[in-house]
Structures are given as C-alpha cells and as structure tokens.
C-alpha cells in the first residue's frame, strides 16, 4: 500500500521531485567540495610551516660562578 502511494506520488509530480533531487545533489556536491578544500588547505599550511623548522631558539641562561 505504501509503495503504491509512493509510486503514484512520483508519477503525479515529476517536475517537483526532479527539482528537489537536483537541489539535493547540488548541495551535497558543494558541501563535499568545501570539505575537500578545507582539508587540503590545512594540510598545505602544515607542510609549509613544517618546512620552515623551528623559529624560536632557546639558549640556557648563564649561571653566575662564585
């Protein structure tokens, strides 16, 4: 019964269902692309900063001799 109602619903409003499907696919594509770019930028920044090495040099404090 439910499957028959679902099937008839798809037959009656094809254009609306098609537009909803296209909107969902487009939204998923944009979200996937944004996540991919965000992860890639973080990885590139990490690699670039690691290539500079340490920027802070710490020397031991001189002790006073008595």
mmCIF file with all atom_site columns, N, CA and C in Angstrom:
data_model
loop_
_atom_site.group_PDB
_atom_site.id
_atom_site.type_symbol
_atom_site.label_atom_id
_atom_site.label_alt_id
_atom_site.label_comp_id
_atom_site.label_asym_id
_atom_site.label_entity_id
_atom_site.label_seq_id
_atom_site.pdbx_PDB_ins_code
_atom_site.Cartn_x
_atom_site.Cartn_y
_atom_site.Cartn_z
_atom_site.occupancy
_atom_site.B_iso_or_equiv
_atom_site.pdbx_formal_charge
_atom_site.auth_seq_id
_atom_site.auth_comp_id
_atom_site.auth_asym_id
_atom_site.auth_atom_id
_atom_site.pdbx_PDB_model_num
ATOM 1   N N  . UNK A 1 1  ? 0.819  -1.191 0.000   1.00 0.00 ? 1  UNK A N  1
ATOM 2   C CA . UNK A 1 1  ? 0.000  0.000  0.000   1.00 0.00 ? 1  UNK A CA 1
ATOM 3   C C  . UNK A 1 1  ? 0.870  1.265  0.000   1.00 0.00 ? 1  UNK A C  1
ATOM 4   N N  . UNK A 1 2  ? 1.832  1.295  0.909   1.00 0.00 ? 2  UNK A N  1
ATOM 5   C CA . UNK A 1 2  ? 2.705  2.473  0.992   1.00 0.00 ? 2  UNK A CA 1
ATOM 6   C C  . UNK A 1 2  ? 3.517  2.643  -0.285  1.00 0.00 ? 2  UNK A C  1
ATOM 7   N N  . UNK A 1 3  ? 4.025  1.525  -0.807  1.00 0.00 ? 3  UNK A N  1
ATOM 8   C CA . UNK A 1 3  ? 4.819  1.614  -2.034  1.00 0.00 ? 3  UNK A CA 1
ATOM 9   C C  . UNK A 1 3  ? 3.981  2.107  -3.214  1.00 0.00 ? 3  UNK A C  1
ATOM 10  N N  . UNK A 1 4  ? 2.715  1.677  -3.264  1.00 0.00 ? 4  UNK A N  1
ATOM 11  C CA . UNK A 1 4  ? 1.842  2.140  -4.335  1.00 0.00 ? 4  UNK A CA 1
ATOM 12  C C  . UNK A 1 4  ? 1.585  3.645  -4.224  1.00 0.00 ? 4  UNK A C  1
ATOM 13  N N  . UNK A 1 5  ? 1.382  4.141  -2.998  1.00 0.00 ? 5  UNK A N  1
ATOM 14  C CA . UNK A 1 5  ? 1.189  5.581  -2.799  1.00 0.00 ? 5  UNK A CA 1
ATOM 15  C C  . UNK A 1 5  ? 2.455  6.361  -3.185  1.00 0.00 ? 5  UNK A C  1
ATOM 16  N N  . UNK A 1 6  ? 3.584  5.836  -2.814  1.00 0.00 ? 6  UNK A N  1
ATOM 17  C CA . UNK A 1 6  ? 4.844  6.484  -3.148  1.00 0.00 ? 6  UNK A CA 1
ATOM 18  C C  . UNK A 1 6  ? 5.060  6.520  -4.654  1.00 0.00 ? 6  UNK A C  1
ATOM 19  N N  . UNK A 1 7  ? 4.776  5.410  -5.315  1.00 0.00 ? 7  UNK A N  1
ATOM 20  C CA . UNK A 1 7  ? 4.928  5.323  -6.774  1.00 0.00 ? 7  UNK A CA 1
ATOM 21  C C  . UNK A 1 7  ? 3.999  6.310  -7.473  1.00 0.00 ? 7  UNK A C  1
ATOM 22  N N  . UNK A 1 8  ? 2.756  6.399  -7.040  1.00 0.00 ? 8  UNK A N  1
ATOM 23  C CA . UNK A 1 8  ? 1.802  7.317  -7.652  1.00 0.00 ? 8  UNK A CA 1
ATOM 24  C C  . UNK A 1 8  ? 2.188  8.769  -7.395  1.00 0.00 ? 8  UNK A C  1
ATOM 25  N N  . UNK A 1 9  ? 2.760  9.032  -6.242  1.00 0.00 ? 9  UNK A N  1
ATOM 26  C CA . UNK A 1 9  ? 3.217  10.386 -5.937  1.00 0.00 ? 9  UNK A CA 1
ATOM 27  C C  . UNK A 1 9  ? 4.319  10.804 -6.897  1.00 0.00 ? 9  UNK A C  1
ATOM 28  N N  . UNK A 1 10 ? 5.238  9.893  -7.184  1.00 0.00 ? 10 UNK A N  1
ATOM 29  C CA . UNK A 1 10 ? 6.312  10.206 -8.125  1.00 0.00 ? 10 UNK A CA 1
ATOM 30  C C  . UNK A 1 10 ? 5.768  10.407 -9.533  1.00 0.00 ? 10 UNK A C  1
ATOM 31  N N  . UNK A 1 11 ? 4.754  9.675  -9.902  1.00 0.00 ? 11 UNK A N  1
ATOM 32  C CA . UNK A 1 11 ? 4.175  9.828  -11.232 1.00 0.00 ? 11 UNK A CA 1
ATOM 33  C C  . UNK A 1 11 ? 3.430  11.149 -11.376 1.00 0.00 ? 11 UNK A C  1
ATOM 34  N N  . UNK A 1 12 ? 2.782  11.620 -10.316 1.00 0.00 ? 12 UNK A N  1
ATOM 35  C CA . UNK A 1 12 ? 1.972  12.832 -10.395 1.00 0.00 ? 12 UNK A CA 1
ATOM 36  C C  . UNK A 1 12 ? 2.811  14.109 -10.415 1.00 0.00 ? 12 UNK A C  1
ATOM 37  N N  . UNK A 1 13 ? 3.857  14.165 -9.646  1.00 0.00 ? 13 UNK A N  1
ATOM 38  C CA . UNK A 1 13 ? 4.616  15.414 -9.513  1.00 0.00 ? 13 UNK A CA 1
ATOM 39  C C  . UNK A 1 13 ? 6.065  15.195 -9.914  1.00 0.00 ? 13 UNK A C  1
ATOM 40  N N  . UNK A 1 14 ? 6.267  14.826 -11.138 1.00 0.00 ? 14 UNK A N  1
ATOM 41  C CA . UNK A 1 14 ? 7.631  14.516 -11.610 1.00 0.00 ? 14 UNK A CA 1
ATOM 42  C C  . UNK A 1 14 ? 8.559  15.726 -11.549 1.00 0.00 ? 14 UNK A C  1
ATOM 43  N N  . UNK A 1 15 ? 8.092  16.863 -12.039 1.00 0.00 ? 15 UNK A N  1
ATOM 44  C CA . UNK A 1 15 ? 8.952  18.048 -12.107 1.00 0.00 ? 15 UNK A CA 1
ATOM 45  C C  . UNK A 1 15 ? 9.404  18.487 -10.713 1.00 0.00 ? 15 UNK A C  1
ATOM 46  N N  . UNK A 1 16 ? 8.494  18.492 -9.765  1.00 0.00 ? 16 UNK A N  1
ATOM 47  C CA . UNK A 1 16 ? 8.826  18.910 -8.401  1.00 0.00 ? 16 UNK A CA 1
ATOM 48  C C  . UNK A 1 16 ? 9.843  17.948 -7.772  1.00 0.00 ? 16 UNK A C  1
ATOM 49  N N  . UNK A 1 17 ? 9.631  16.650 -7.985  1.00 0.00 ? 17 UNK A N  1
ATOM 50  C CA . UNK A 1 17 ? 10.560 15.655 -7.439  1.00 0.00 ? 17 UNK A CA 1
ATOM 51  C C  . UNK A 1 17 ? 11.932 15.759 -8.110  1.00 0.00 ? 17 UNK A C  1
ATOM 52  N N  . UNK A 1 18 ? 11.936 16.026 -9.406  1.00 0.00 ? 18 UNK A N  1
ATOM 53  C CA . UNK A 1 18 ? 13.198 16.171 -10.129 1.00 0.00 ? 18 UNK A CA 1
ATOM 54  C C  . UNK A 1 18 ? 13.979 17.383 -9.618  1.00 0.00 ? 18 UNK A C  1
ATOM 55  N N  . UNK A 1 19 ? 13.289 18.500 -9.435  1.00 0.00 ? 19 UNK A N  1
ATOM 56  C CA . UNK A 1 19 ? 13.959 19.701 -8.925  1.00 0.00 ? 19 UNK A CA 1
ATOM 57  C C  . UNK A 1 19 ? 14.484 19.494 -7.507  1.00 0.00 ? 19 UNK A C  1
ATOM 58  N N  . UNK A 1 20 ? 13.721 18.796 -6.685  1.00 0.00 ? 20 UNK A N  1
ATOM 59  C CA . UNK A 1 20 ? 14.181 18.508 -5.323  1.00 0.00 ? 20 UNK A CA 1
ATOM 60  C C  . UNK A 1 20 ? 15.415 17.615 -5.365  1.00 0.00 ? 20 UNK A C  1
ATOM 61  N N  . UNK A 1 21 ? 15.418 16.620 -6.232  1.00 0.00 ? 21 UNK A N  1
ATOM 62  C CA . UNK A 1 21 ? 16.581 15.728 -6.370  1.00 0.00 ? 21 UNK A CA 1
ATOM 63  C C  . UNK A 1 21 ? 17.812 16.470 -6.848  1.00 0.00 ? 21 UNK A C  1
ATOM 64  N N  . UNK A 1 22 ? 17.625 17.356 -7.829  1.00 0.00 ? 22 UNK A N  1
ATOM 65  C CA . UNK A 1 22 ? 18.759 18.150 -8.336  1.00 0.00 ? 22 UNK A CA 1
ATOM 66  C C  . UNK A 1 22 ? 19.300 19.063 -7.244  1.00 0.00 ? 22 UNK A C  1
ATOM 67  N N  . UNK A 1 23 ? 18.421 19.675 -6.460  1.00 0.00 ? 23 UNK A N  1
ATOM 68  C CA . UNK A 1 23 ? 18.862 20.559 -5.372  1.00 0.00 ? 23 UNK A CA 1
ATOM 69  C C  . UNK A 1 23 ? 19.649 19.784 -4.323  1.00 0.00 ? 23 UNK A C  1
ATOM 70  N N  . UNK A 1 24 ? 19.204 18.575 -4.005  1.00 0.00 ? 24 UNK A N  1
ATOM 71  C CA . UNK A 1 24 ? 19.911 17.761 -3.011  1.00 0.00 ? 24 UNK A CA 1
ATOM 72  C C  . UNK A 1 24 ? 21.289 17.366 -3.527  1.00 0.00 ? 24 UNK A C  1
ATOM 73  N N  . UNK A 1 25 ? 21.356 16.932 -4.784  1.00 0.00 ? 25 UNK A N  1
ATOM 74  C CA . UNK A 1 25 ? 22.643 16.529 -5.362  1.00 0.00 ? 25 UNK A CA 1
ATOM 75  C C  . UNK A 1 25 ? 23.590 17.725 -5.437  1.00 0.00 ? 25 UNK A C  1
ATOM 76  N N  . UNK A 1 26 ? 23.085 18.882 -5.837  1.00 0.00 ? 26 UNK A N  1
ATOM 77  C CA . UNK A 1 26 ? 23.919 20.079 -5.920  1.00 0.00 ? 26 UNK A CA 1
ATOM 78  C C  . UNK A 1 26 ? 24.435 20.488 -4.539  1.00 0.00 ? 26 UNK A C  1
ATOM 79  N N  . UNK A 1 27 ? 23.579 20.415 -3.538  1.00 0.00 ? 27 UNK A N  1
ATOM 80  C CA . UNK A 1 27 ? 24.011 20.745 -2.173  1.00 0.00 ? 27 UNK A CA 1
ATOM 81  C C  . UNK A 1 27 ? 25.074 19.794 -1.657  1.00 0.00 ? 27 UNK A C  1
ATOM 82  N N  . UNK A 1 28 ? 24.907 18.507 -1.925  1.00 0.00 ? 28 UNK A N  1
ATOM 83  C CA . UNK A 1 28 ? 25.914 17.533 -1.491  1.00 0.00 ? 28 UNK A CA 1
ATOM 84  C C  . UNK A 1 28 ? 27.241 17.766 -2.206  1.00 0.00 ? 28 UNK A C  1
ATOM 85  N N  . UNK A 1 29 ? 27.175 18.129 -3.489  1.00 0.00 ? 29 UNK A N  1
ATOM 86  C CA . UNK A 1 29 ? 28.403 18.394 -4.247  1.00 0.00 ? 29 UNK A CA 1
ATOM 87  C C  . UNK A 1 29 ? 29.146 19.595 -3.681  1.00 0.00 ? 29 UNK A C  1
ATOM 88  N N  . UNK A 1 30 ? 28.417 20.659 -3.392  1.00 0.00 ? 30 UNK A N  1
ATOM 89  C CA . UNK A 1 30 ? 29.053 21.866 -2.839  1.00 0.00 ? 30 UNK A CA 1
ATOM 90  C C  . UNK A 1 30 ? 29.646 21.579 -1.459  1.00 0.00 ? 30 UNK A C  1
ATOM 91  N N  . UNK A 1 31 ? 28.922 20.855 -0.620  1.00 0.00 ? 31 UNK A N  1
ATOM 92  C CA . UNK A 1 31 ? 29.433 20.534 0.713   1.00 0.00 ? 31 UNK A CA 1
ATOM 93  C C  . UNK A 1 31 ? 30.686 19.675 0.634   1.00 0.00 ? 31 UNK A C  1
ATOM 94  N N  . UNK A 1 32 ? 30.695 18.692 -0.251  1.00 0.00 ? 32 UNK A N  1
ATOM 95  C CA . UNK A 1 32 ? 31.868 17.839 -0.414  1.00 0.00 ? 32 UNK A CA 1
ATOM 96  C C  . UNK A 1 32 ? 33.067 18.638 -0.913  1.00 0.00 ? 32 UNK A C  1
ATOM 97  N N  . UNK A 1 33 ? 32.826 19.543 -1.861  1.00 0.00 ? 33 UNK A N  1
ATOM 98  C CA . UNK A 1 33 ? 33.921 20.367 -2.380  1.00 0.00 ? 33 UNK A CA 1
ATOM 99  C C  . UNK A 1 33 ? 34.483 21.273 -1.296  1.00 0.00 ? 33 UNK A C  1
ATOM 100 N N  . UNK A 1 34 ? 33.625 21.878 -0.474  1.00 0.00 ? 34 UNK A N  1
ATOM 101 C CA . UNK A 1 34 ? 34.095 22.763 0.590   1.00 0.00 ? 34 UNK A CA 1
ATOM 102 C C  . UNK A 1 34 ? 34.904 22.000 1.635   1.00 0.00 ? 34 UNK A C  1
ATOM 103 N N  . UNK A 1 35 ? 34.457 20.816 1.989   1.00 0.00 ? 35 UNK A N  1
ATOM 104 C CA . UNK A 1 35 ? 35.202 19.997 2.952   1.00 0.00 ? 35 UNK A CA 1
ATOM 105 C C  . UNK A 1 35 ? 36.557 19.620 2.378   1.00 0.00 ? 35 UNK A C  1
ATOM 106 N N  . UNK A 1 36 ? 36.580 19.248 1.115   1.00 0.00 ? 36 UNK A N  1
ATOM 107 C CA . UNK A 1 36 ? 37.833 18.858 0.459   1.00 0.00 ? 36 UNK A CA 1
ATOM 108 C C  . UNK A 1 36 ? 38.819 20.019 0.424   1.00 0.00 ? 36 UNK A C  1
ATOM 109 N N  . UNK A 1 37 ? 38.344 21.196 0.063   1.00 0.00 ? 37 UNK A N  1
ATOM 110 C CA . UNK A 1 37 ? 39.222 22.377 0.022   1.00 0.00 ? 37 UNK A CA 1
ATOM 111 C C  . UNK A 1 37 ? 39.723 22.723 1.415   1.00 0.00 ? 37 UNK A C  1
ATOM 112 N N  . UNK A 1 38 ? 38.855 22.666 2.402   1.00 0.00 ? 38 UNK A N  1
ATOM 113 C CA . UNK A 1 38 ? 39.259 22.986 3.776   1.00 0.00 ? 38 UNK A CA 1
ATOM 114 C C  . UNK A 1 38 ? 40.327 22.058 4.304   1.00 0.00 ? 38 UNK A C  1
ATOM 115 N N  . UNK A 1 39 ? 40.186 20.768 4.042   1.00 0.00 ? 39 UNK A N  1
ATOM 116 C CA . UNK A 1 39 ? 41.178 19.795 4.493   1.00 0.00 ? 39 UNK A CA 1
ATOM 117 C C  . UNK A 1 39 ? 42.491 19.998 3.754   1.00 0.00 ? 39 UNK A C  1
ATOM 118 N N  . UNK A 1 40 ? 42.408 20.262 2.453   1.00 0.00 ? 40 UNK A N  1
ATOM 119 C CA . UNK A 1 40 ? 43.618 20.434 1.646   1.00 0.00 ? 40 UNK A CA 1
ATOM 120 C C  . UNK A 1 40 ? 44.398 21.674 2.074   1.00 0.00 ? 40 UNK A C  1
ATOM 121 N N  . UNK A 1 41 ? 43.697 22.756 2.365   1.00 0.00 ? 41 UNK A N  1
ATOM 122 C CA . UNK A 1 41 ? 44.374 23.984 2.798   1.00 0.00 ? 41 UNK A CA 1
ATOM 123 C C  . UNK A 1 41 ? 45.096 23.751 4.121   1.00 0.00 ? 41 UNK A C  1
ATOM 124 N N  . UNK A 1 42 ? 44.453 23.054 5.043   1.00 0.00 ? 42 UNK A N  1
ATOM 125 C CA . UNK A 1 42 ? 45.098 22.757 6.325   1.00 0.00 ? 42 UNK A CA 1
ATOM 126 C C  . UNK A 1 42 ? 46.345 21.916 6.161   1.00 0.00 ? 42 UNK A C  1
ATOM 127 N N  . UNK A 1 43 ? 46.282 20.912 5.289   1.00 0.00 ? 43 UNK A N  1
ATOM 128 C CA . UNK A 1 43 ? 47.453 20.070 5.046   1.00 0.00 ? 43 UNK A CA 1
ATOM 129 C C  . UNK A 1 43 ? 48.589 20.857 4.410   1.00 0.00 ? 43 UNK A C  1
ATOM 130 N N  . UNK A 1 44 ? 48.276 21.708 3.456   1.00 0.00 ? 44 UNK A N  1
ATOM 131 C CA . UNK A 1 44 ? 49.319 22.512 2.792   1.00 0.00 ? 44 UNK A CA 1
ATOM 132 C C  . UNK A 1 44 ? 49.963 23.490 3.768   1.00 0.00 ? 44 UNK A C  1
ATOM 133 N N  . UNK A 1 45 ? 49.144 24.121 4.620   1.00 0.00 ? 45 UNK A N  1
ATOM 134 C CA . UNK A 1 45 ? 49.710 25.040 5.607   1.00 0.00 ? 45 UNK A CA 1
ATOM 135 C C  . UNK A 1 45 ? 50.617 24.303 6.579   1.00 0.00 ? 45 UNK A C  1
ATOM 136 N N  . UNK A 1 46 ? 50.210 23.129 6.992   1.00 0.00 ? 46 UNK A N  1
ATOM 137 C CA . UNK A 1 46 ? 51.012 22.341 7.919   1.00 0.00 ? 46 UNK A CA 1
ATOM 138 C C  . UNK A 1 46 ? 52.354 21.973 7.298   1.00 0.00 ? 46 UNK A C  1
ATOM 139 N N  . UNK A 1 47 ? 52.321 21.539 6.039   1.00 0.00 ? 47 UNK A N  1
ATOM 140 C CA . UNK A 1 47 ? 53.571 21.187 5.351   1.00 0.00 ? 47 UNK A CA 1
ATOM 141 C C  . UNK A 1 47 ? 54.485 22.403 5.199   1.00 0.00 ? 47 UNK A C  1
ATOM 142 N N  . UNK A 1 48 ? 53.906 23.545 4.855   1.00 0.00 ? 48 UNK A N  1
ATOM 143 C CA . UNK A 1 48 ? 54.704 24.763 4.650   1.00 0.00 ? 48 UNK A CA 1
ATOM 144 C C  . UNK A 1 48 ? 55.341 25.216 5.960   1.00 0.00 ? 48 UNK A C  1
ATOM 145 N N  . UNK A 1 49 ? 54.572 25.214 7.045   1.00 0.00 ? 49 UNK A N  1
ATOM 146 C CA . UNK A 1 49 ? 55.128 25.640 8.329   1.00 0.00 ? 49 UNK A CA 1
ATOM 147 C C  . UNK A 1 49 ? 56.180 24.659 8.832   1.00 0.00 ? 49 UNK A C  1
ATOM 148 N N  . UNK A 1 50 ? 55.989 23.379 8.581   1.00 0.00 ? 50 UNK A N  1
ATOM 149 C CA . UNK A 1 50 ? 56.968 22.384 8.984   1.00 0.00 ? 50 UNK A CA 1
ATOM 150 C C  . UNK A 1 50 ? 58.281 22.548 8.215   1.00 0.00 ? 50 UNK A C  1
ATOM 151 N N  . UNK A 1 51 ? 58.204 23.035 6.974   1.00 0.00 ? 51 UNK A N  1
ATOM 152 C CA . UNK A 1 51 ? 59.417 23.200 6.180   1.00 0.00 ? 51 UNK A CA 1
ATOM 153 C C  . UNK A 1 51 ? 60.296 24.337 6.710   1.00 0.00 ? 51 UNK A C  1
ATOM 154 N N  . UNK A 1 52 ? 59.697 25.322 7.405   1.00 0.00 ? 52 UNK A N  1
ATOM 155 C CA . UNK A 1 52 ? 60.490 26.413 7.972   1.00 0.00 ? 52 UNK A CA 1
ATOM 156 C C  . UNK A 1 52 ? 61.296 25.958 9.177   1.00 0.00 ? 52 UNK A C  1
ATOM 157 N N  . UNK A 1 53 ? 60.833 24.952 9.833   1.00 0.00 ? 53 UNK A N  1
ATOM 158 C CA . UNK A 1 53 ? 61.538 24.478 11.017  1.00 0.00 ? 53 UNK A CA 1
ATOM 159 C C  . UNK A 1 53 ? 61.214 25.334 12.223  1.00 0.00 ? 53 UNK A C  1
ATOM 160 N N  . UNK A 1 54 ? 62.054 25.208 13.209  1.00 0.00 ? 54 UNK A N  1
ATOM 161 C CA . UNK A 1 54 ? 61.847 25.936 14.451  1.00 0.00 ? 54 UNK A CA 1
ATOM 162 C C  . UNK A 1 54 ? 62.229 27.402 14.260  1.00 0.00 ? 54 UNK A C  1
ATOM 163 N N  . UNK A 1 55 ? 61.393 28.305 14.672  1.00 0.00 ? 55 UNK A N  1
ATOM 164 C CA . UNK A 1 55 ? 61.685 29.739 14.554  1.00 0.00 ? 55 UNK A CA 1
ATOM 165 C C  . UNK A 1 55 ? 62.173 30.340 15.865  1.00 0.00 ? 55 UNK A C  1
ATOM 166 N N  . UNK A 1 56 ? 62.093 29.586 16.931  1.00 0.00 ? 56 UNK A N  1
ATOM 167 C CA . UNK A 1 56 ? 62.493 30.099 18.240  1.00 0.00 ? 56 UNK A CA 1
ATOM 168 C C  . UNK A 1 56 ? 63.714 29.317 18.704  1.00 0.00 ? 56 UNK A C  1
ATOM 169 N N  . UNK A 1 57 ? 64.747 30.050 19.052  1.00 0.00 ? 57 UNK A N  1
ATOM 170 C CA . UNK A 1 57 ? 65.957 29.414 19.565  1.00 0.00 ? 57 UNK A CA 1
ATOM 171 C C  . UNK A 1 57 ? 66.062 29.761 21.043  1.00 0.00 ? 57 UNK A C  1
ATOM 172 N N  . UNK A 1 58 ? 66.178 28.757 21.864  1.00 0.00 ? 58 UNK A N  1
ATOM 173 C CA . UNK A 1 58 ? 66.251 28.956 23.307  1.00 0.00 ? 58 UNK A CA 1
ATOM 174 C C  . UNK A 1 58 ? 67.653 28.564 23.771  1.00 0.00 ? 58 UNK A C  1
ATOM 175 N N  . UNK A 1 59 ? 68.340 29.492 24.422  1.00 0.00 ? 59 UNK A N  1
ATOM 176 C CA . UNK A 1 59 ? 69.663 29.235 24.961  1.00 0.00 ? 59 UNK A CA 1
ATOM 177 C C  . UNK A 1 59 ? 69.550 29.129 26.482  1.00 0.00 ? 59 UNK A C  1
ATOM 178 N N  . UNK A 1 60 ? 70.391 28.309 27.087  1.00 0.00 ? 60 UNK A N  1
ATOM 179 C CA . UNK A 1 60 ? 70.341 28.224 28.539  1.00 0.00 ? 60 UNK A CA 1
ATOM 180 C C  . UNK A 1 60 ? 70.833 29.536 29.171  1.00 0.00 ? 60 UNK A C  1
ATOM 181 N N  . UNK A 1 61 ? 70.281 29.874 30.301  1.00 0.00 ? 61 UNK A N  1
ATOM 182 C CA . UNK A 1 61 ? 70.682 31.102 30.989  1.00 0.00 ? 61 UNK A CA 1
ATOM 183 C C  . UNK A 1 61 ? 72.054 30.895 31.615  1.00 0.00 ? 61 UNK A C  1
ATOM 184 N N  . UNK A 1 62 ? 72.880 31.910 31.514  1.00 0.00 ? 62 UNK A N  1
ATOM 185 C CA . UNK A 1 62 ? 74.226 31.811 32.090  1.00 0.00 ? 62 UNK A CA 1
ATOM 186 C C  . UNK A 1 62 ? 74.131 31.821 33.597  1.00 0.00 ? 62 UNK A C  1
ATOM 187 N N  . UNK A 1 63 ? 74.898 30.912 34.202  1.00 0.00 ? 63 UNK A N  1
ATOM 188 C CA . UNK A 1 63 ? 74.909 30.862 35.655  1.00 0.00 ? 63 UNK A CA 1
ATOM 189 C C  . UNK A 1 63 ? 76.085 31.677 36.164  1.00 0.00 ? 63 UNK A C  1
ATOM 190 N N  . UNK A 1 64 ? 75.905 32.239 37.331  1.00 0.00 ? 64 UNK A N  1
ATOM 191 C CA . UNK A 1 64 ? 76.989 33.012 37.933  1.00 0.00 ? 64 UNK A CA 1
ATOM 192 C C  . UNK A 1 64 ? 77.940 32.072 38.673  1.00 0.00 ? 64 UNK A C  1
ATOM 193 N N  . UNK A 1 65 ? 79.205 32.250 38.433  1.00 0.00 ? 65 UNK A N  1
ATOM 194 C CA . UNK A 1 65 ? 80.176 31.443 39.172  1.00 0.00 ? 65 UNK A CA 1
ATOM 195 C C  . UNK A 1 65 ? 80.587 32.206 40.441  1.00 0.00 ? 65 UNK A C  1
ATOM 196 N N  . UNK A 1 66 ? 80.780 31.489 41.526  1.00 0.00 ? 66 UNK A N  1
ATOM 197 C CA . UNK A 1 66 ? 81.116 32.131 42.787  1.00 0.00 ? 66 UNK A CA 1
ATOM 198 C C  . UNK A 1 66 ? 82.549 32.004 43.081  1.00 0.00 ? 66 UNK A C  1
#
